[in-house]
Amino acid sequence: MKISRRALFASAAVLAAPGVLRAQPAPPPILFIHGNGDHAALWQTTLWRFESNGIPRDRLMAVNMPDPLSRDDDLVPQPNRSSTVEQTDRLTDFVADLRARTGAPRVALVGNSRGGNPIRDFVVHRGGAPQVSHAVLCGTPNRGTSDWPESRNREFNGKGPFLTRLNGGTTDVVPETDFLTIRSAWNDVYAQPRAIWSPTPDRPTGTDVDGPELRGATNLVLGELDHRETAYHWRAFREQFRFIVGREPGHIAVVPEARPVLDGIVTQSAPVVTNRPVPDAVVEVFRTDPETGARIGEALHRRTTGADGRWGPVTVASDWPLEIVVAAPGHTTTHIYRNAFPRSSDVVHLRPRALAAAERSAGGVVVLQRPRGYFGIPRDIVLLDGRQPATLRPGVAVAAAATVQLPAAELGRPVVGVFNTERIVARAWPAAEGRISVAELTW
């Protein structure tokens, strides 16, 4: 494995002469960019881990791309979707903002999936290298997800204009910036020789499991991690930290705070998913019983969002599971059940979840959702209401959610979700009232 020059220099910098201890240079501020259709909240546990290792919160910046979904045709405008040019323009502004805020001459960039595309474009093709010390791409489909002629102008087409330009040189990197890629050995749904993610799962894609690698970069393979875990798993955090900071992290687990403060924004999920704020949404926060999911007392917090969509802040304890209710105009009322937040976060972004047509006739619906990874069978233990969901199939991890429907007579009882060592308890609410429950896993 190629070792970053800056990592070597940083590791050696503590000793300038025998017996003389010198302070290690401060690492650069770090900007985190999410993937296609996602939002900054996915970096929540990663931010906590960096903070737990002494990186000040004001030097960590996880951003929302306003329209996170790519266009069907990158060259044709599409409502609530973004082009590659728009993504790189926004990243350019975010880098300028972080540098101005911290006074740092250079920053580090970490991107998951689509988030790696504007990083490459900015650093290598837009002259951004003097502003970027490190670039970490996690599960980015650098050789595309397919090369099909009918979708030639898609951002993720390996033979399309965008990736052809990015991949057209003799190397994929520039000497001024250290590049690291993190990929799965076989378990990334979007780096496969056949299109298992599509309605034609046996069709050849023109890429393979090594598609996220870059020529000239440090290319790291992390076993059976899935597409999102290459960014958000604790193993990925360790490699990000070592590469950027130049030493091993002292803590892999998150160090809790006594009284975390939570905040974020409500974002749009209907008619199209965006990260644009939703005004006039009513958000309530309740403490819940960890065994039953029942509310304990009155609401800890209640607020109607303004134009900025912000719903907090609220102060909680680091051992309180919570129910967060989001009633947003034009959206299904969503009851989000979360395990205790160990640390403060200002990226607790709330995206209401719609009721599917087939779910509206149920008494109640509970969704077990894993934002920072997928469910892998038999790699993972996944149970919802005492059973492994029938929709989860063995093989490459492809699903991040599973659903159970309850008859009306069973509303109000605990519904338990299990993902390996994480256990979360929710309650079903009447679907007839336009309500849905989401048991959102933290890890």
Coordinates of C-alpha atoms in Angstrom, one line a residue:
M1 CA 0.0 0.0 0.0
K2 CA 1.4 3.4 -0.9
I3 CA 1.8 5.7 2.1
S4 CA 0.9 9.3 1.8
R5 CA 3.9 11.6 1.9
R6 CA 2.1 14.0 4.2
A7 CA 1.2 11.1 6.5
L8 CA 4.9 10.2 6.7
F9 CA 6.0 13.7 7.3
A10 CA 3.3 14.3 10.0
S11 CA 4.2 11.1 11.8
A12 CA 7.9 12.1 11.8
A13 CA 7.3 15.7 12.7
V14 CA 7.0 15.1 16.5
L15 CA 10.7 14.5 16.8
A16 CA 13.0 17.1 15.2
A17 CA 16.1 16.0 17.1
P18 CA 17.0 13.3 19.6
G19 CA 15.3 14.0 22.9
V20 CA 13.5 17.1 21.6
L21 CA 9.7 16.8 21.5
R22 CA 7.9 19.1 19.0
A23 CA 4.2 19.7 18.6
Q24 CA 2.6 17.9 15.8
P25 CA 1.2 20.2 13.1
A26 CA -2.6 20.7 13.3
P27 CA -4.4 18.6 10.7
P28 CA -6.3 20.6 8.0
P29 CA -10.0 21.3 8.3
I30 CA -12.1 18.5 6.8
L31 CA -15.1 18.9 4.5
F32 CA -17.4 15.9 4.0
I33 CA -19.6 15.4 0.9
H34 CA -22.5 12.9 0.8
G35 CA -23.6 10.7 -2.1
N36 CA -26.4 10.6 -4.6
G37 CA -29.8 11.4 -2.9
D38 CA -28.2 11.6 0.5
H39 CA -27.6 14.4 3.0
A40 CA -25.0 15.6 5.6
A41 CA -26.6 13.6 8.4
L42 CA -25.0 10.4 7.2
W43 CA -21.6 11.8 8.4
Q44 CA -23.0 12.2 12.0
T45 CA -21.1 9.2 13.5
T46 CA -17.9 10.1 11.5
L47 CA -18.0 13.6 12.9
W48 CA -18.4 12.2 16.4
R49 CA -15.4 10.0 16.0
F50 CA -13.2 12.8 14.7
E51 CA -14.4 15.0 17.7
S52 CA -13.7 12.1 20.1
N53 CA -10.1 12.2 18.9
G54 CA -9.5 15.9 19.5
I55 CA -10.5 17.4 16.2
P56 CA -12.4 20.6 17.0
R57 CA -16.0 20.6 15.7
D58 CA -15.5 24.0 14.0
R59 CA -12.9 22.4 11.8
L60 CA -15.3 19.7 10.6
M61 CA -17.9 20.6 8.0
A62 CA -20.5 18.2 6.6
V63 CA -22.5 19.8 3.9
N64 CA -25.9 19.4 2.2
M65 CA -25.9 19.5 -1.6
P66 CA -29.3 21.2 -2.3
D67 CA -30.4 18.9 -5.0
P68 CA -28.5 15.6 -4.3
L69 CA -29.9 13.5 -7.1
S70 CA -28.1 13.4 -10.4
R71 CA -29.9 14.1 -13.6
D72 CA -31.0 11.4 -16.0
D73 CA -29.0 13.2 -18.6
D74 CA -26.3 15.4 -17.2
L75 CA -26.6 17.8 -20.1
V76 CA -30.4 18.4 -19.8
P77 CA -31.9 20.5 -17.0
Q78 CA -34.2 18.5 -14.7
P79 CA -36.3 19.9 -11.8
N80 CA -34.8 19.2 -8.3
R81 CA -31.8 17.4 -9.8
S82 CA -28.2 18.6 -10.2
S83 CA -25.6 18.4 -12.9
T84 CA -21.9 17.7 -12.5
V85 CA -21.1 21.3 -13.1
E86 CA -23.5 22.4 -10.4
Q87 CA -22.0 19.9 -7.9
T88 CA -18.5 21.1 -8.5
D89 CA -19.5 24.8 -8.3
R90 CA -21.1 24.1 -4.9
L91 CA -18.1 22.3 -3.7
T92 CA -15.9 25.2 -4.8
D93 CA -18.1 27.5 -2.6
F94 CA -18.0 25.1 0.3
V95 CA -14.2 24.9 0.2
A96 CA -13.9 28.7 0.1
D97 CA -16.3 29.0 3.1
L98 CA -14.4 26.5 5.2
R99 CA -11.0 28.1 4.4
A100 CA -12.4 31.6 5.2
R101 CA -14.0 30.3 8.4
T102 CA -10.9 28.6 9.7
G103 CA -8.1 30.7 8.1
A104 CA -6.5 27.5 6.8
P105 CA -4.8 27.6 3.5
R106 CA -5.8 24.1 2.6
V107 CA -8.5 21.7 3.5
A108 CA -9.1 17.9 3.3
L109 CA -12.0 16.5 1.3
V110 CA -13.9 13.3 2.1
G111 CA -16.6 12.1 -0.2
N112 CA -18.9 9.1 -0.4
S113 CA -20.1 7.7 -3.7
R114 CA -21.3 10.6 -5.9
G115 CA -19.6 13.0 -3.4
G116 CA -16.3 11.9 -4.9
N117 CA -17.1 13.2 -8.4
P118 CA -17.0 16.9 -7.6
I119 CA -13.8 16.3 -5.5
R120 CA -12.0 14.8 -8.5
D121 CA -13.4 17.5 -10.8
F122 CA -12.4 20.4 -8.5
V123 CA -9.0 19.1 -7.5
V124 CA -7.7 17.8 -10.9
H125 CA -9.7 19.7 -13.5
R126 CA -10.7 23.0 -11.9
G127 CA -7.3 23.9 -10.4
G128 CA -8.3 23.2 -6.8
A129 CA -5.2 21.3 -5.8
P130 CA -3.5 24.2 -4.1
Q131 CA -6.5 24.4 -1.8
V132 CA -6.7 20.7 -1.0
S133 CA -4.1 18.7 1.0
H134 CA -6.0 15.4 1.0
A135 CA -8.8 13.8 -1.0
V136 CA -10.5 10.7 0.2
L137 CA -13.0 8.9 -2.0
C138 CA -15.1 6.2 -0.4
G139 CA -17.0 3.9 -2.8
T140 CA -17.0 6.5 -5.6
P141 CA -17.8 4.7 -8.9
N142 CA -14.8 6.2 -10.7
R143 CA -15.1 3.9 -13.7
G144 CA -18.9 4.3 -13.7
T145 CA -21.7 2.0 -12.7
S146 CA -22.4 1.0 -16.3
D147 CA -21.4 1.9 -19.9
W148 CA -24.7 1.4 -21.6
P149 CA -25.3 3.4 -24.7
E150 CA -28.9 4.4 -23.9
S151 CA -27.7 6.3 -20.8
R152 CA -24.5 7.6 -22.4
N153 CA -24.9 11.1 -20.9
R154 CA -25.5 10.0 -17.3
E155 CA -23.0 11.1 -14.8
F156 CA -22.3 7.5 -13.8
N157 CA -21.8 6.1 -17.3
G158 CA -18.2 4.9 -17.6
K159 CA -18.1 5.9 -21.3
G160 CA -20.1 9.2 -20.8
P161 CA -18.6 12.6 -21.3
F162 CA -18.1 13.4 -17.6
L163 CA -16.2 10.2 -16.6
T164 CA -14.4 10.1 -20.0
R165 CA -12.9 13.5 -19.2
L166 CA -12.0 12.6 -15.6
N167 CA -10.4 9.4 -16.6
G168 CA -8.7 10.5 -19.8
G169 CA -5.2 11.3 -18.6
T170 CA -2.3 9.1 -17.9
T171 CA -3.0 9.4 -14.1
D172 CA -6.1 10.2 -12.1
V173 CA -4.4 12.4 -9.5
V174 CA -2.2 15.5 -9.2
P175 CA 1.0 15.7 -7.2
E176 CA -0.1 18.6 -5.0
T177 CA -2.9 16.6 -3.4
D178 CA -2.7 13.2 -1.7
F179 CA -5.4 10.8 -2.8
L180 CA -6.9 7.8 -1.0
T181 CA -9.7 5.6 -2.2
I182 CA -11.5 3.1 0.0
R183 CA -13.5 0.3 -1.6
S184 CA -15.1 -3.0 -0.9
A185 CA -13.5 -6.3 -2.0
W186 CA -16.8 -7.5 -3.5
N187 CA -19.8 -6.1 -1.6
D188 CA -20.3 -2.7 -3.2
V189 CA -23.6 -2.9 -5.1
Y190 CA -22.5 -0.2 -7.6
A191 CA -19.1 -1.8 -8.4
Q192 CA -20.2 -5.0 -9.9
P193 CA -19.6 -6.8 -13.3
R194 CA -23.4 -7.3 -13.6
A195 CA -26.1 -4.8 -12.9
I196 CA -27.6 -6.4 -9.8
W197 CA -28.9 -2.9 -8.8
S198 CA -31.2 -2.7 -11.9
P199 CA -34.3 -4.4 -13.4
T200 CA -31.8 -6.4 -15.6
P201 CA -29.5 -7.9 -12.9
D202 CA -27.6 -10.2 -15.3
R203 CA -26.7 -7.4 -17.8
P204 CA -22.9 -6.7 -18.0
T205 CA -22.0 -3.2 -16.7
G206 CA -18.5 -2.7 -18.2
T207 CA -17.0 -2.2 -14.7
D208 CA -16.0 -4.4 -11.8
V209 CA -15.3 -4.4 -8.1
D210 CA -12.1 -2.4 -8.6
G211 CA -14.0 0.4 -10.3
P212 CA -13.6 2.9 -7.4
E213 CA -9.8 2.8 -7.6
L214 CA -7.7 5.7 -9.0
R215 CA -4.4 5.5 -10.9
G216 CA -1.7 7.2 -8.8
A217 CA -3.7 7.1 -5.5
T218 CA -3.4 5.0 -2.4
N219 CA -6.1 2.4 -3.1
L220 CA -7.3 0.5 0.0
V221 CA -9.6 -2.5 0.0
L222 CA -11.7 -3.1 3.2
G223 CA -13.1 -6.6 2.9
E224 CA -16.8 -7.0 2.9
L225 CA -17.8 -3.4 3.7
D226 CA -20.7 -2.3 1.5
H227 CA -21.2 0.8 -0.6
R228 CA -22.0 3.2 2.2
E229 CA -19.9 1.6 4.8
T230 CA -16.7 2.4 2.8
A231 CA -17.4 6.0 4.1
Y232 CA -19.3 5.6 7.4
H233 CA -18.1 2.4 9.0
W234 CA -15.6 2.7 11.9
R235 CA -13.0 0.9 9.8
A236 CA -13.4 3.5 7.1
F237 CA -13.1 6.3 9.8
R238 CA -9.8 4.8 11.0
E239 CA -8.3 5.0 7.5
Q240 CA -9.6 8.5 6.9
F241 CA -8.2 9.7 10.2
R242 CA -4.8 8.0 9.6
F243 CA -4.5 9.4 6.1
I244 CA -5.5 13.0 7.0
V245 CA -4.1 13.4 10.5
G246 CA -1.1 11.2 10.2
R247 CA -1.5 9.0 13.2
E248 CA -3.7 6.3 14.7
P249 CA -6.9 7.5 16.3
G250 CA -6.9 7.2 20.1
H251 CA -10.6 6.3 20.1
I252 CA -12.6 4.2 17.6
A253 CA -15.7 4.3 19.7
V254 CA -17.5 7.6 20.2
V255 CA -16.7 9.4 23.5
P256 CA -20.1 10.5 24.9
E257 CA -21.0 13.9 26.3
A258 CA -23.3 14.3 29.3
R259 CA -25.8 16.7 27.7
P260 CA -25.8 16.6 23.9
V261 CA -27.5 19.4 22.0
L262 CA -29.3 18.4 18.8
D263 CA -30.3 20.5 15.8
G264 CA -30.8 20.3 12.1
I265 CA -33.2 21.0 9.3
V266 CA -36.4 19.4 7.9
T267 CA -35.8 18.7 4.2
Q268 CA -38.1 17.7 1.3
S269 CA -39.0 14.2 0.3
A270 CA -42.1 14.8 -1.8
P271 CA -42.6 15.0 -4.7
V272 CA -38.8 14.6 -5.1
V273 CA -36.1 14.2 -2.5
T274 CA -34.1 17.3 -2.1
N275 CA -32.1 18.9 0.7
R276 CA -34.0 22.2 0.4
P277 CA -35.5 23.3 3.8
V278 CA -39.2 22.8 4.5
P279 CA -40.9 25.7 6.3
D280 CA -44.0 25.4 8.6
A281 CA -43.1 21.8 9.7
V282 CA -44.0 21.0 13.3
V283 CA -41.3 19.0 15.0
E284 CA -41.8 17.4 18.5
V285 CA -39.2 15.5 20.5
F286 CA -40.1 13.0 23.1
R287 CA -38.0 10.8 25.4
T288 CA -39.0 7.1 25.1
D289 CA -38.7 4.0 27.2
P290 CA -35.8 1.8 25.8
E291 CA -37.8 -1.4 26.2
T292 CA -41.2 -0.4 25.1
G293 CA -40.8 2.7 22.9
A294 CA -43.5 4.5 24.9
R295 CA -43.2 8.2 25.5
I296 CA -41.9 9.3 28.9
G297 CA -43.6 12.6 29.9
E298 CA -44.5 15.5 27.7
A299 CA -42.6 16.8 24.7
L300 CA -39.0 17.9 25.4
H301 CA -39.2 20.3 22.5
R302 CA -41.7 21.6 20.0
R303 CA -41.0 24.0 17.2
T304 CA -42.4 25.1 13.8
T305 CA -39.8 25.6 11.2
G306 CA -39.1 28.8 9.5
A307 CA -37.8 29.5 6.0
D308 CA -34.4 27.9 6.9
G309 CA -36.1 24.6 8.0
R310 CA -34.3 24.5 11.3
W311 CA -36.1 22.6 14.0
G312 CA -33.9 22.7 17.1
P313 CA -32.0 23.1 19.3
V314 CA -32.9 20.7 22.1
T315 CA -30.8 19.5 24.9
V316 CA -31.0 15.8 25.8
A317 CA -29.1 13.2 27.9
S318 CA -26.7 10.8 26.2
D319 CA -28.7 7.8 27.4
W320 CA -32.2 8.9 26.2
P321 CA -33.8 7.1 23.3
L322 CA -36.0 9.6 21.4
E323 CA -39.1 9.8 19.2
I324 CA -39.0 12.8 16.8
V325 CA -42.3 13.6 15.1
V326 CA -42.2 15.5 11.9
A327 CA -45.5 16.9 10.5
A328 CA -44.5 18.8 7.3
P329 CA -46.9 20.3 4.8
G330 CA -47.5 17.9 1.9
H331 CA -45.7 15.1 3.6
T332 CA -46.6 12.0 5.6
T333 CA -46.4 12.6 9.4
T334 CA -43.3 10.7 10.3
H335 CA -42.4 9.3 13.8
I336 CA -38.7 8.8 13.8
Y337 CA -37.4 6.6 16.6
R338 CA -33.7 7.0 17.5
N339 CA -31.4 5.4 20.0
A340 CA -29.6 7.7 22.4
F341 CA -27.4 10.4 20.8
P342 CA -24.0 10.1 22.5
R343 CA -22.8 13.6 21.4
S344 CA -24.1 16.9 20.1
S345 CA -24.9 17.3 16.4
D346 CA -26.2 20.1 14.2
V347 CA -26.8 17.7 11.3
V348 CA -29.8 15.8 12.7
H349 CA -31.6 16.4 9.4
L350 CA -35.1 15.1 9.2
R351 CA -36.5 13.8 5.9
P352 CA -40.1 12.6 6.2
R353 CA -40.8 9.2 4.7
A354 CA -43.8 8.7 2.4
L355 CA -46.4 6.0 2.7
A356 CA -46.3 3.8 -0.4
A357 CA -49.6 3.0 -2.1
A358 CA -49.5 -0.6 -0.9
E359 CA -48.9 0.5 2.7
R360 CA -52.0 2.8 3.0
S361 CA -54.4 -0.1 3.7
A362 CA -52.3 -1.4 6.6
G363 CA -53.1 -0.6 10.2
G364 CA -49.6 0.7 10.8
V365 CA -46.2 0.6 9.1
V366 CA -42.8 0.5 10.7
V367 CA -39.6 0.9 8.6
L368 CA -36.3 -0.3 9.9
Q369 CA -33.8 2.1 8.2
R370 CA -30.0 2.0 8.1
P371 CA -28.7 5.3 6.6
R372 CA -25.0 4.6 6.9
G373 CA -24.9 1.2 5.3
Y374 CA -26.9 -1.7 3.9
F375 CA -28.2 -5.0 5.3
G376 CA -26.0 -7.9 4.2
I377 CA -27.3 -11.5 4.5
P378 CA -25.7 -13.6 6.0
R379 CA -23.1 -11.1 7.0
D380 CA -25.5 -9.3 9.4
I381 CA -28.2 -10.2 11.9
V382 CA -31.3 -8.3 10.8
L383 CA -34.5 -8.8 12.6
L384 CA -37.7 -6.7 12.4
D385 CA -40.6 -7.6 14.8
G386 CA -38.8 -10.9 15.6
R387 CA -38.2 -12.1 12.0
Q388 CA -35.6 -11.6 9.3
P389 CA -37.4 -9.5 6.7
A390 CA -38.3 -11.7 3.7
T391 CA -37.2 -8.9 1.3
L392 CA -33.6 -9.3 2.3
R393 CA -31.7 -11.8 0.1
P394 CA -28.3 -13.3 0.5
G395 CA -25.3 -11.9 -1.4
V396 CA -24.2 -8.4 -2.2
A397 CA -25.8 -5.9 0.3
V398 CA -28.4 -3.9 -1.7
A399 CA -31.1 -2.8 0.8
A400 CA -30.9 -0.1 3.5
A401 CA -34.5 -0.5 4.7
A402 CA -37.0 -3.2 5.6
T403 CA -40.7 -2.8 6.4
V404 CA -43.3 -4.5 8.5
Q405 CA -47.1 -3.8 8.3
L406 CA -49.3 -4.3 11.4
P407 CA -53.1 -4.8 11.6
A408 CA -55.0 -2.0 13.3
A409 CA -55.6 -4.2 16.4
E410 CA -51.8 -4.3 17.1
L411 CA -51.1 -0.6 17.0
G412 CA -49.5 0.7 20.1
R413 CA -47.3 -2.3 20.9
P414 CA -43.5 -2.3 20.8
V415 CA -41.9 -3.2 17.4
V416 CA -38.2 -4.2 17.8
G417 CA -35.6 -3.8 15.2
V418 CA -32.2 -5.5 15.5
F419 CA -29.1 -4.9 13.4
N420 CA -26.2 -6.9 14.8
T421 CA -25.5 -5.4 18.3
E422 CA -27.9 -2.4 17.8
R423 CA -31.4 -2.8 19.1
I424 CA -34.1 -0.1 18.6
V425 CA -37.7 0.0 19.7
A426 CA -40.5 1.8 17.8
R427 CA -44.3 1.9 17.9
A428 CA -46.7 1.8 14.9
W429 CA -49.1 4.7 14.3
P430 CA -52.3 4.6 12.3
A431 CA -51.6 4.7 8.6
A432 CA -55.2 5.8 8.0
E433 CA -54.2 9.1 9.6
G434 CA -51.3 9.5 7.2
R435 CA -48.7 8.4 9.7
I436 CA -45.6 6.2 9.4
S437 CA -42.9 5.0 11.9
V438 CA -39.2 4.9 11.1
A439 CA -36.8 3.0 13.4
E440 CA -33.6 4.7 12.3
L441 CA -30.4 2.9 13.2
T442 CA -27.4 4.9 14.3
W443 CA -24.6 2.6 13.3

